[in-house]
Coordinates of C-alpha atoms in Angstrom, one line a residue:
Q1 CA 16.8 19.7 -17.9
V2 CA 13.9 17.6 -17.3
Q3 CA 10.3 18.9 -16.5
L4 CA 7.6 16.1 -15.4
V5 CA 4.0 17.0 -15.7
E6 CA 1.8 14.7 -13.6
S7 CA -1.9 13.4 -14.0
G8 CA -4.7 11.2 -13.2
G9 CA -4.9 12.0 -9.0
G10 CA -8.3 12.6 -8.0
L11 CA -10.9 11.1 -5.3
V12 CA -11.9 7.5 -5.3
Q13 CA -13.6 4.9 -2.9
A14 CA -11.8 2.3 -1.0
G15 CA -11.2 -0.9 -3.3
G16 CA -11.1 1.5 -6.5
S17 CA -8.4 2.3 -8.9
L18 CA -6.4 5.3 -10.3
R19 CA -3.8 5.4 -12.8
L20 CA -1.3 8.2 -12.2
S21 CA 0.7 9.4 -15.3
C22 CA 4.1 11.3 -15.5
A23 CA 5.6 12.7 -19.0
A24 CA 9.0 13.7 -19.2
S25 CA 10.6 16.2 -21.8
G26 CA 14.3 15.7 -22.1
S27 CA 16.3 13.2 -23.5
I28 CA 17.7 11.5 -20.1
F29 CA 14.2 9.4 -19.6
S30 CA 15.0 6.2 -21.0
I31 CA 18.4 6.0 -19.2
S32 CA 17.1 7.1 -15.9
T33 CA 15.3 5.6 -12.9
A34 CA 11.4 6.7 -12.8
G35 CA 9.3 6.5 -9.6
Y36 CA 6.5 7.7 -7.7
Y37 CA 6.6 8.8 -3.9
R38 CA 3.8 10.2 -1.7
Q39 CA 4.0 12.4 1.3
T40 CA 1.0 13.3 3.9
P41 CA 1.4 16.3 6.4
G42 CA 3.8 16.3 9.0
K43 CA 5.5 12.9 7.5
Q44 CA 8.4 12.3 4.9
R45 CA 8.0 11.8 1.4
E46 CA 8.1 7.9 1.3
L47 CA 8.9 5.9 -2.2
V48 CA 5.9 4.0 -3.4
A49 CA 7.3 2.4 -6.4
A50 CA 10.3 2.6 -8.8
I51 CA 11.4 1.4 -12.3
T52 CA 14.9 1.2 -13.6
S53 CA 15.9 2.2 -17.1
G54 CA 16.2 -1.7 -17.4
G55 CA 12.8 -2.6 -16.2
N56 CA 13.5 -3.6 -12.9
T57 CA 10.9 -2.4 -10.5
N58 CA 10.7 -1.8 -6.2
Y59 CA 7.8 -1.3 -4.3
A60 CA 6.9 -0.3 -0.7
D61 CA 5.9 -3.2 1.2
S62 CA 2.4 -1.3 2.0
V63 CA 1.6 -1.6 -1.7
K64 CA 2.8 -4.8 -3.3
G65 CA 0.3 -6.7 -5.0
R66 CA -2.0 -3.5 -5.5
F67 CA 0.3 -1.4 -7.3
T68 CA 1.9 -1.7 -10.5
I69 CA 4.5 0.6 -12.3
S70 CA 5.5 0.3 -15.6
R71 CA 7.1 2.9 -18.3
D72 CA 6.8 3.5 -21.6
N73 CA 10.6 5.2 -23.0
A74 CA 8.8 5.8 -26.5
K75 CA 6.5 8.4 -25.0
K76 CA 8.7 9.4 -22.3
T77 CA 6.1 8.5 -19.4
V78 CA 5.9 6.5 -16.2
Y79 CA 2.6 4.9 -14.8
L80 CA 1.2 4.1 -11.7
Q81 CA -1.3 1.9 -11.6
M82 CA -3.4 1.9 -8.5
N83 CA -5.9 -1.1 -7.4
S84 CA -7.5 -1.9 -4.4
L85 CA -6.9 1.6 -3.2
K86 CA -7.1 1.9 1.0
P87 CA -8.2 5.2 3.0
E88 CA -4.6 5.2 4.1
D89 CA -3.1 5.5 0.7
T90 CA -4.3 9.0 0.7
A91 CA -1.3 11.3 0.0
V92 CA 0.0 13.8 -2.6
Y93 CA 1.8 11.6 -5.3
Y94 CA 5.0 12.9 -6.8
C95 CA 7.0 11.6 -9.9
N96 CA 10.7 11.3 -9.7
V97 CA 13.0 10.6 -12.6
K98 CA 16.8 10.4 -11.4
R99 CA 20.2 9.6 -13.0
V100 CA 23.6 10.0 -11.2
V101 CA 23.9 13.3 -10.0
F102 CA 20.3 14.4 -11.7
D103 CA 17.2 14.5 -9.7
Y104 CA 13.9 16.2 -11.0
W105 CA 10.4 16.3 -9.3
G106 CA 6.7 16.5 -10.6
Q107 CA 4.6 18.8 -9.2
G108 CA 2.4 16.4 -7.2
T109 CA -0.9 15.3 -7.6
Q110 CA -3.4 14.6 -5.2
V111 CA -4.9 11.0 -4.5
T112 CA -7.5 11.2 -1.8
V113 CA -9.5 7.7 -1.2
S114 CA -12.7 7.7 0.7
S115 CA -14.1 5.0 3.0

């Protein structure tokens, strides 16, 4: 079983930065793909960024060049550095860790970007 605890959300002005953190318990983190998704009311949850166990990254087109995902396997933590934030980045951000049939989600953290 894996539990994910997210932190780092909040309110920021457009152009500002935030860093999200997601700390995992359990033993599979280092061999799992970790990522962040986001969701706004009435819309489907969408992938923001993901990082494989080998360090390969994948980003949504809308955040490329602004967001950076990284991981620290020793701390079992994945990070999402968000720069040059825009009002359209406002959403609840969810951490995700997956490995084969295992798929775990964090509780979500609100990110609000004011114009």
